[in-house]
Amino acid sequence: CEKKLRVLLDMDQVLADFELGFFQEYRKKFPDYPYIEMQDRVGFFVKDQYEKMFSYIPNIGNAVAKIYKTKKFFLNLPEIEGAVDAAKMLAKMEGVDVFICTSPIEKYKYCLAEKYEWVDKHLGPEWVGRIILTKDKTMANGHLLIDDKVDITGAIERPSWEHVVFSANHNMKTDIGKRRRLDNWTNGDWKELIEDFKMR
Ligand code: U5P
C-alpha cells in the first residue's frame, strides 16, 4: 500500500555487532598485535584506523581484513542489544514495512550467504525476503534509513530516504550535520522516531 512507511534497517552495527565480533576475533587471532579499545574507535572503517595508528606494522591492514574475510565471521556476529526484539516489533506495527539494507564486503564469498543465514537464524525465515543487498544504498527506495555509517552516498544525489544515524563508538565524535540520531534499541526512542515519521 502506498501509504506505508518503508523503514530500511542497516545490518552491521544496527542489528549485528560487527565491532564486537571484530574485536574479539582480532584479539584471539593476533594476541601479540596492538589493538584499539572499542570505545576508542573513530571512523567507519576499522582497517583505516588500525593502519593509521599502527603504521609501523607493515601488514596490520591485512591482519584486520583477515578477520572479516574469514568463514563464519558474519554468521557468528552477536546481536546489537535489543535490535532483534525492536525489529520484530517494528515489523508488526500497523502501516510500517521493514527491510534490511546491507552492503557486502568485496570478498563476498562467505559474507553474502552468512548475512542471509544470520537473518534467518536471528529474525526468522520470513525476514530473508526483506533483505536488500547493495553497495549503493541510495538506490534503495524507502522513507527512513537507520544506519551507523555517516557518509552514505551513491548514484542518486537525493535519495528517497532520510538517514537517521544509529549511534556507534566510531561515529560519536563525527559531525552528522542536521541529521537525527538513534542511540540504541533499548530505551524506547525508536518508537517515537517511527511515530514521527508516520505522521509526515
Ligand atoms: N566493513 C568493513 N570494514 C569495517 C566496517 C565495515 O569492511 O571496518 C564492511 C561491513 O562488514 C559491510 C560494509 O559489509 O563494510 C558496510 O556495510 P553497511 O554497514 O554500510 O551496510
PDB file of C-alpha atoms and ligand atoms in Angstrom:
ATOM      1  CA  CYS A   1       0.000   0.000   0.000  1.00  0.00           C
ATOM      2  CA  GLU A   2       1.234   3.463  -0.988  1.00  0.00           C
ATOM      3  CA  LYS A   3       0.837   4.949   2.470  1.00  0.00           C
ATOM      4  CA  LYS A   4       3.061   2.553   4.365  1.00  0.00           C
ATOM      5  CA  LEU A   5       6.214   3.840   5.991  1.00  0.00           C
ATOM      6  CA  ARG A   6       9.132   1.947   4.495  1.00  0.00           C
ATOM      7  CA  VAL A   7      11.927   1.562   7.016  1.00  0.00           C
ATOM      8  CA  LEU A   8      15.361   0.379   5.903  1.00  0.00           C
ATOM      9  CA  LEU A   9      17.492  -1.116   8.657  1.00  0.00           C
ATOM     10  CA  ASP A  10      21.209  -1.388   8.146  1.00  0.00           C
ATOM     11  CA  MET A  11      22.654  -4.686   9.350  1.00  0.00           C
ATOM     12  CA  ASP A  12      26.242  -4.275  10.625  1.00  0.00           C
ATOM     13  CA  GLN A  13      26.274  -2.251  13.880  1.00  0.00           C
ATOM     14  CA  VAL A  14      22.500  -1.716  13.787  1.00  0.00           C
ATOM     15  CA  LEU A  15      21.345  -5.343  14.054  1.00  0.00           C
ATOM     16  CA  ALA A  16      24.602  -7.349  14.146  1.00  0.00           C
ATOM     17  CA  ASP A  17      27.590  -6.271  16.241  1.00  0.00           C
ATOM     18  CA  PHE A  18      30.439  -6.112  13.714  1.00  0.00           C
ATOM     19  CA  GLU A  19      32.721  -4.106  16.031  1.00  0.00           C
ATOM     20  CA  LEU A  20      32.424  -6.519  18.952  1.00  0.00           C
ATOM     21  CA  GLY A  21      32.793  -9.537  16.683  1.00  0.00           C
ATOM     22  CA  PHE A  22      35.845  -7.972  15.107  1.00  0.00           C
ATOM     23  CA  PHE A  23      37.470  -7.031  18.410  1.00  0.00           C
ATOM     24  CA  GLN A  24      37.051 -10.463  19.949  1.00  0.00           C
ATOM     25  CA  GLU A  25      38.321 -12.347  16.895  1.00  0.00           C
ATOM     26  CA  TYR A  26      41.239  -9.979  16.357  1.00  0.00           C
ATOM     27  CA  ARG A  27      42.405 -10.339  19.952  1.00  0.00           C
ATOM     28  CA  LYS A  28      42.087 -14.107  19.674  1.00  0.00           C
ATOM     29  CA  LYS A  29      43.891 -14.438  16.323  1.00  0.00           C
ATOM     30  CA  PHE A  30      46.558 -11.797  16.907  1.00  0.00           C
ATOM     31  CA  PRO A  31      47.143 -11.684  20.679  1.00  0.00           C
ATOM     32  CA  ASP A  32      50.573 -10.069  20.224  1.00  0.00           C
ATOM     33  CA  TYR A  33      49.393  -7.269  17.943  1.00  0.00           C
ATOM     34  CA  PRO A  34      48.398  -3.859  19.282  1.00  0.00           C
ATOM     35  CA  TYR A  35      44.707  -3.066  19.298  1.00  0.00           C
ATOM     36  CA  ILE A  36      42.242  -0.218  19.645  1.00  0.00           C
ATOM     37  CA  GLU A  37      39.792  -0.377  22.531  1.00  0.00           C
ATOM     38  CA  MET A  38      36.228  -0.417  21.249  1.00  0.00           C
ATOM     39  CA  GLN A  39      35.381   2.922  22.850  1.00  0.00           C
ATOM     40  CA  ASP A  40      38.383   4.493  21.058  1.00  0.00           C
ATOM     41  CA  ARG A  41      37.204   3.542  17.585  1.00  0.00           C
ATOM     42  CA  VAL A  42      36.897   6.565  15.338  1.00  0.00           C
ATOM     43  CA  GLY A  43      35.745   6.486  11.711  1.00  0.00           C
ATOM     44  CA  PHE A  44      33.692   3.858   9.900  1.00  0.00           C
ATOM     45  CA  PHE A  45      36.408   1.507   8.688  1.00  0.00           C
ATOM     46  CA  VAL A  46      38.316  -0.441  11.351  1.00  0.00           C
ATOM     47  CA  LYS A  47      41.109  -1.108   8.888  1.00  0.00           C
ATOM     48  CA  ASP A  48      41.728   2.606   8.259  1.00  0.00           C
ATOM     49  CA  GLN A  49      42.148   3.425  11.923  1.00  0.00           C
ATOM     50  CA  TYR A  50      44.407   0.439  12.580  1.00  0.00           C
ATOM     51  CA  GLU A  51      46.594   1.286   9.587  1.00  0.00           C
ATOM     52  CA  LYS A  52      46.901   4.871  10.729  1.00  0.00           C
ATOM     53  CA  MET A  53      47.626   4.100  14.377  1.00  0.00           C
ATOM     54  CA  PHE A  54      49.921   1.140  13.850  1.00  0.00           C
ATOM     55  CA  SER A  55      51.609   2.112  10.593  1.00  0.00           C
ATOM     56  CA  TYR A  56      54.906   0.694  11.952  1.00  0.00           C
ATOM     57  CA  ILE A  57      53.474  -2.795  11.452  1.00  0.00           C
ATOM     58  CA  PRO A  58      53.648  -3.362   7.681  1.00  0.00           C
ATOM     59  CA  ASN A  59      50.786  -5.828   7.305  1.00  0.00           C
ATOM     60  CA  ILE A  60      48.424  -4.657  10.005  1.00  0.00           C
ATOM     61  CA  GLY A  61      45.749  -3.904   7.399  1.00  0.00           C
ATOM     62  CA  ASN A  62      45.858  -7.477   6.125  1.00  0.00           C
ATOM     63  CA  ALA A  63      45.577  -8.810   9.648  1.00  0.00           C
ATOM     64  CA  VAL A  64      42.492  -6.686  10.232  1.00  0.00           C
ATOM     65  CA  ALA A  65      40.878  -7.647   6.929  1.00  0.00           C
ATOM     66  CA  LYS A  66      41.636 -11.300   7.506  1.00  0.00           C
ATOM     67  CA  ILE A  67      39.251 -11.256  10.450  1.00  0.00           C
ATOM     68  CA  TYR A  68      36.155 -10.326   8.469  1.00  0.00           C
ATOM     69  CA  LYS A  69      37.136 -12.286   5.369  1.00  0.00           C
ATOM     70  CA  THR A  70      37.164 -15.472   7.407  1.00  0.00           C
ATOM     71  CA  LYS A  71      34.385 -18.031   7.138  1.00  0.00           C
ATOM     72  CA  LYS A  72      31.800 -17.772   9.919  1.00  0.00           C
ATOM     73  CA  PHE A  73      32.760 -14.215  10.883  1.00  0.00           C
ATOM     74  CA  PHE A  74      29.496 -12.662   9.688  1.00  0.00           C
ATOM     75  CA  LEU A  75      27.450 -15.671  10.717  1.00  0.00           C
ATOM     76  CA  ASN A  76      28.707 -15.552  14.299  1.00  0.00           C
ATOM     77  CA  LEU A  77      28.243 -11.841  14.912  1.00  0.00           C
ATOM     78  CA  PRO A  78      26.367 -11.184  18.154  1.00  0.00           C
ATOM     79  CA  GLU A  79      23.152  -9.173  18.176  1.00  0.00           C
ATOM     80  CA  ILE A  80      23.149  -5.468  18.981  1.00  0.00           C
ATOM     81  CA  GLU A  81      21.292  -5.242  22.289  1.00  0.00           C
ATOM     82  CA  GLY A  82      17.536  -5.009  21.794  1.00  0.00           C
ATOM     83  CA  ALA A  83      17.797  -4.896  17.996  1.00  0.00           C
ATOM     84  CA  VAL A  84      16.079  -8.156  17.176  1.00  0.00           C
ATOM     85  CA  ASP A  85      13.146  -7.526  19.518  1.00  0.00           C
ATOM     86  CA  ALA A  86      12.750  -3.975  18.209  1.00  0.00           C
ATOM     87  CA  ALA A  87      12.923  -5.106  14.575  1.00  0.00           C
ATOM     88  CA  LYS A  88      10.247  -7.728  15.188  1.00  0.00           C
ATOM     89  CA  MET A  89       8.012  -5.176  16.938  1.00  0.00           C
ATOM     90  CA  LEU A  90       8.609  -2.701  14.153  1.00  0.00           C
ATOM     91  CA  ALA A  91       7.605  -5.260  11.520  1.00  0.00           C
ATOM     92  CA  LYS A  92       4.328  -5.883  13.360  1.00  0.00           C
ATOM     93  CA  MET A  93       3.441  -2.208  13.574  1.00  0.00           C
ATOM     94  CA  GLU A  94       0.487  -1.005  11.558  1.00  0.00           C
ATOM     95  CA  GLY A  95       1.465   0.999   8.490  1.00  0.00           C
ATOM     96  CA  VAL A  96       5.138   0.005   8.516  1.00  0.00           C
ATOM     97  CA  ASP A  97       7.136  -2.091   6.062  1.00  0.00           C
ATOM     98  CA  VAL A  98      10.597  -3.119   7.225  1.00  0.00           C
ATOM     99  CA  PHE A  99      13.564  -4.052   5.066  1.00  0.00           C
ATOM    100  CA  ILE A 100      17.192  -4.835   5.856  1.00  0.00           C
ATOM    101  CA  CYS A 101      19.559  -2.843   3.686  1.00  0.00           C
ATOM    102  CA  THR A 102      23.152  -4.003   3.864  1.00  0.00           C
ATOM    103  CA  SER A 103      26.373  -3.792   1.872  1.00  0.00           C
ATOM    104  CA  PRO A 104      28.564  -6.865   1.439  1.00  0.00           C
ATOM    105  CA  ILE A 105      32.334  -6.700   1.707  1.00  0.00           C
ATOM    106  CA  GLU A 106      34.311  -7.053  -1.520  1.00  0.00           C
ATOM    107  CA  LYS A 107      35.424 -10.546  -0.548  1.00  0.00           C
ATOM    108  CA  TYR A 108      31.785 -11.581  -0.749  1.00  0.00           C
ATOM    109  CA  LYS A 109      32.114 -15.335  -0.712  1.00  0.00           C
ATOM    110  CA  TYR A 110      31.201 -16.032   2.922  1.00  0.00           C
ATOM    111  CA  CYS A 111      29.722 -12.648   3.734  1.00  0.00           C
ATOM    112  CA  LEU A 112      26.799 -12.897   1.307  1.00  0.00           C
ATOM    113  CA  ALA A 113      25.452 -16.254   2.380  1.00  0.00           C
ATOM    114  CA  GLU A 114      26.219 -15.642   6.043  1.00  0.00           C
ATOM    115  CA  LYS A 115      24.242 -12.406   6.098  1.00  0.00           C
ATOM    116  CA  TYR A 116      21.228 -14.387   4.857  1.00  0.00           C
ATOM    117  CA  GLU A 117      21.893 -17.100   7.424  1.00  0.00           C
ATOM    118  CA  TRP A 118      22.214 -14.565  10.229  1.00  0.00           C
ATOM    119  CA  VAL A 119      18.875 -13.000   9.359  1.00  0.00           C
ATOM    120  CA  ASP A 120      17.214 -16.409   9.075  1.00  0.00           C
ATOM    121  CA  LYS A 121      18.649 -17.526  12.423  1.00  0.00           C
ATOM    122  CA  HIS A 122      18.090 -14.365  14.469  1.00  0.00           C
ATOM    123  CA  LEU A 123      14.964 -12.855  12.902  1.00  0.00           C
ATOM    124  CA  GLY A 124      13.360 -15.801  11.142  1.00  0.00           C
ATOM    125  CA  PRO A 125      12.933 -17.166   7.615  1.00  0.00           C
ATOM    126  CA  GLU A 126      10.213 -14.647   6.708  1.00  0.00           C
ATOM    127  CA  TRP A 127      12.844 -11.912   7.034  1.00  0.00           C
ATOM    128  CA  VAL A 128      15.107 -13.328   4.339  1.00  0.00           C
ATOM    129  CA  GLY A 129      12.798 -11.874   1.690  1.00  0.00           C
ATOM    130  CA  ARG A 130      13.223  -8.440   3.202  1.00  0.00           C
ATOM    131  CA  ILE A 131      16.966  -8.252   2.549  1.00  0.00           C
ATOM    132  CA  ILE A 132      18.264  -5.643   0.127  1.00  0.00           C
ATOM    133  CA  LEU A 133      21.935  -6.262  -0.661  1.00  0.00           C
ATOM    134  CA  THR A 134      23.645  -3.351  -2.338  1.00  0.00           C
ATOM    135  CA  LYS A 135      26.844  -1.362  -2.283  1.00  0.00           C
ATOM    136  CA  ASP A 136      24.760   1.686  -3.187  1.00  0.00           C
ATOM    137  CA  LYS A 137      22.045   2.378  -0.628  1.00  0.00           C
ATOM    138  CA  THR A 138      20.882   5.494  -2.491  1.00  0.00           C
ATOM    139  CA  MET A 139      19.360   3.003  -4.965  1.00  0.00           C
ATOM    140  CA  ALA A 140      17.096   1.582  -2.250  1.00  0.00           C
ATOM    141  CA  ASN A 141      13.702   3.226  -2.035  1.00  0.00           C
ATOM    142  CA  GLY A 142      12.398   3.901   1.441  1.00  0.00           C
ATOM    143  CA  HIS A 143      11.344   6.697   3.765  1.00  0.00           C
ATOM    144  CA  LEU A 144      13.764   6.124   6.603  1.00  0.00           C
ATOM    145  CA  LEU A 145      17.224   4.553   6.663  1.00  0.00           C
ATOM    146  CA  ILE A 146      18.675   3.711  10.076  1.00  0.00           C
ATOM    147  CA  ASP A 147      22.414   3.303   9.591  1.00  0.00           C
ATOM    148  CA  ASP A 148      25.576   3.862  11.651  1.00  0.00           C
ATOM    149  CA  LYS A 149      27.625   4.912   8.617  1.00  0.00           C
ATOM    150  CA  VAL A 150      27.751   8.701   8.413  1.00  0.00           C
ATOM    151  CA  ASP A 151      28.673   9.076   4.739  1.00  0.00           C
ATOM    152  CA  ILE A 152      26.123   7.295   2.604  1.00  0.00           C
ATOM    153  CA  THR A 153      26.404   8.409  -0.982  1.00  0.00           C
ATOM    154  CA  GLY A 154      25.872   6.881  -4.392  1.00  0.00           C
ATOM    155  CA  ALA A 155      24.335   7.272  -7.817  1.00  0.00           C
ATOM    156  CA  ILE A 156      21.287   9.156  -6.554  1.00  0.00           C
ATOM    157  CA  GLU A 157      22.051  12.597  -5.205  1.00  0.00           C
ATOM    158  CA  ARG A 158      18.790  12.945  -3.296  1.00  0.00           C
ATOM    159  CA  PRO A 159      17.749   9.518  -2.069  1.00  0.00           C
ATOM    160  CA  SER A 160      14.106   8.896  -1.141  1.00  0.00           C
ATOM    161  CA  TRP A 161      15.009   8.104   2.456  1.00  0.00           C
ATOM    162  CA  GLU A 162      16.014  10.296   5.333  1.00  0.00           C
ATOM    163  CA  HIS A 163      19.085   8.979   7.074  1.00  0.00           C
ATOM    164  CA  VAL A 164      18.939   8.642  10.850  1.00  0.00           C
ATOM    165  CA  VAL A 165      22.364   7.903  12.291  1.00  0.00           C
ATOM    166  CA  PHE A 166      22.451   4.900  14.587  1.00  0.00           C
ATOM    167  CA  SER A 167      24.994   5.663  17.306  1.00  0.00           C
ATOM    168  CA  ALA A 168      28.169   3.591  17.412  1.00  0.00           C
ATOM    169  CA  ASN A 169      31.521   4.183  19.076  1.00  0.00           C
ATOM    170  CA  HIS A 170      33.058   5.044  15.722  1.00  0.00           C
ATOM    171  CA  ASN A 171      30.583   7.860  14.935  1.00  0.00           C
ATOM    172  CA  MET A 172      30.162   9.546  18.337  1.00  0.00           C
ATOM    173  CA  LYS A 173      32.728  12.236  17.518  1.00  0.00           C
ATOM    174  CA  THR A 174      31.710  12.576  13.890  1.00  0.00           C
ATOM    175  CA  ASP A 175      29.767  15.635  12.758  1.00  0.00           C
ATOM    176  CA  ILE A 176      26.403  14.405  11.479  1.00  0.00           C
ATOM    177  CA  GLY A 177      25.084  17.809  10.428  1.00  0.00           C
ATOM    178  CA  LYS A 178      21.331  18.227  10.710  1.00  0.00           C
ATOM    179  CA  ARG A 179      20.596  14.528  10.917  1.00  0.00           C
ATOM    180  CA  ARG A 180      18.933  12.855  13.875  1.00  0.00           C
ATOM    181  CA  ARG A 181      20.473  10.113  15.911  1.00  0.00           C
ATOM    182  CA  LEU A 182      19.035   6.945  17.315  1.00  0.00           C
ATOM    183  CA  ASP A 183      21.276   5.951  20.228  1.00  0.00           C
ATOM    184  CA  ASN A 184      20.108   2.403  20.903  1.00  0.00           C
ATOM    185  CA  TRP A 185      17.223  -0.067  20.606  1.00  0.00           C
ATOM    186  CA  THR A 186      16.691  -0.353  24.349  1.00  0.00           C
ATOM    187  CA  ASN A 187      15.341   2.950  25.695  1.00  0.00           C
ATOM    188  CA  GLY A 188      12.220   3.128  23.517  1.00  0.00           C
ATOM    189  CA  ASP A 189      13.351   6.165  21.495  1.00  0.00           C
ATOM    190  CA  TRP A 190      12.901   4.193  18.282  1.00  0.00           C
ATOM    191  CA  LYS A 191       9.127   4.068  18.817  1.00  0.00           C
ATOM    192  CA  GLU A 192       8.943   7.855  18.961  1.00  0.00           C
ATOM    193  CA  LEU A 193      11.109   8.099  15.871  1.00  0.00           C
ATOM    194  CA  ILE A 194       8.753   5.817  13.944  1.00  0.00           C
ATOM    195  CA  GLU A 195       5.671   7.699  15.138  1.00  0.00           C
ATOM    196  CA  ASP A 196       7.257  10.981  13.988  1.00  0.00           C
ATOM    197  CA  PHE A 197       7.927   9.563  10.539  1.00  0.00           C
ATOM    198  CA  LYS A 198       4.449   8.037  10.275  1.00  0.00           C
ATOM    199  CA  MET A 199       2.863  11.439  10.837  1.00  0.00           C
ATOM    200  CA  ARG A 200       4.651  13.046   7.883  1.00  0.00           C
TER     201      ARG A 200
HETATM  202  N1  U5P B   1      33.000  -3.104   6.859  1.00  0.00           N
HETATM  203  C1  U5P B   1      34.311  -3.212   6.550  1.00  0.00           C
HETATM  204  N2  U5P B   1      35.228  -2.670   7.410  1.00  0.00           N
HETATM  205  C2  U5P B   1      34.848  -2.036   8.526  1.00  0.00           C
HETATM  206  C3  U5P B   1      33.495  -1.922   8.811  1.00  0.00           C
HETATM  207  C4  U5P B   1      32.592  -2.463   7.946  1.00  0.00           C
HETATM  208  O1  U5P B   1      34.677  -3.785   5.535  1.00  0.00           O
HETATM  209  O2  U5P B   1      35.696  -1.563   9.254  1.00  0.00           O
HETATM  210  C5  U5P B   1      32.051  -3.690   5.938  1.00  0.00           C
HETATM  211  C6  U5P B   1      30.803  -4.230   6.574  1.00  0.00           C
HETATM  212  O3  U5P B   1      31.008  -5.527   7.023  1.00  0.00           O
HETATM  213  C7  U5P B   1      29.832  -4.180   5.441  1.00  0.00           C
HETATM  214  C8  U5P B   1      30.275  -2.943   4.733  1.00  0.00           C
HETATM  215  O4  U5P B   1      29.980  -5.275   4.602  1.00  0.00           O
HETATM  216  O5  U5P B   1      31.612  -2.711   5.067  1.00  0.00           O
HETATM  217  C9  U5P B   1      29.471  -1.756   5.160  1.00  0.00           C
HETATM  218  O6  U5P B   1      28.156  -2.111   5.156  1.00  0.00           O
HETATM  219  P1  U5P B   1      26.973  -1.233   5.727  1.00  0.00           P
HETATM  220  O7  U5P B   1      27.061  -1.263   7.221  1.00  0.00           O
HETATM  221  O8  U5P B   1      27.131   0.134   5.139  1.00  0.00           O
HETATM  222  O9  U5P B   1      25.766  -1.962   5.206  1.00  0.00           O
END
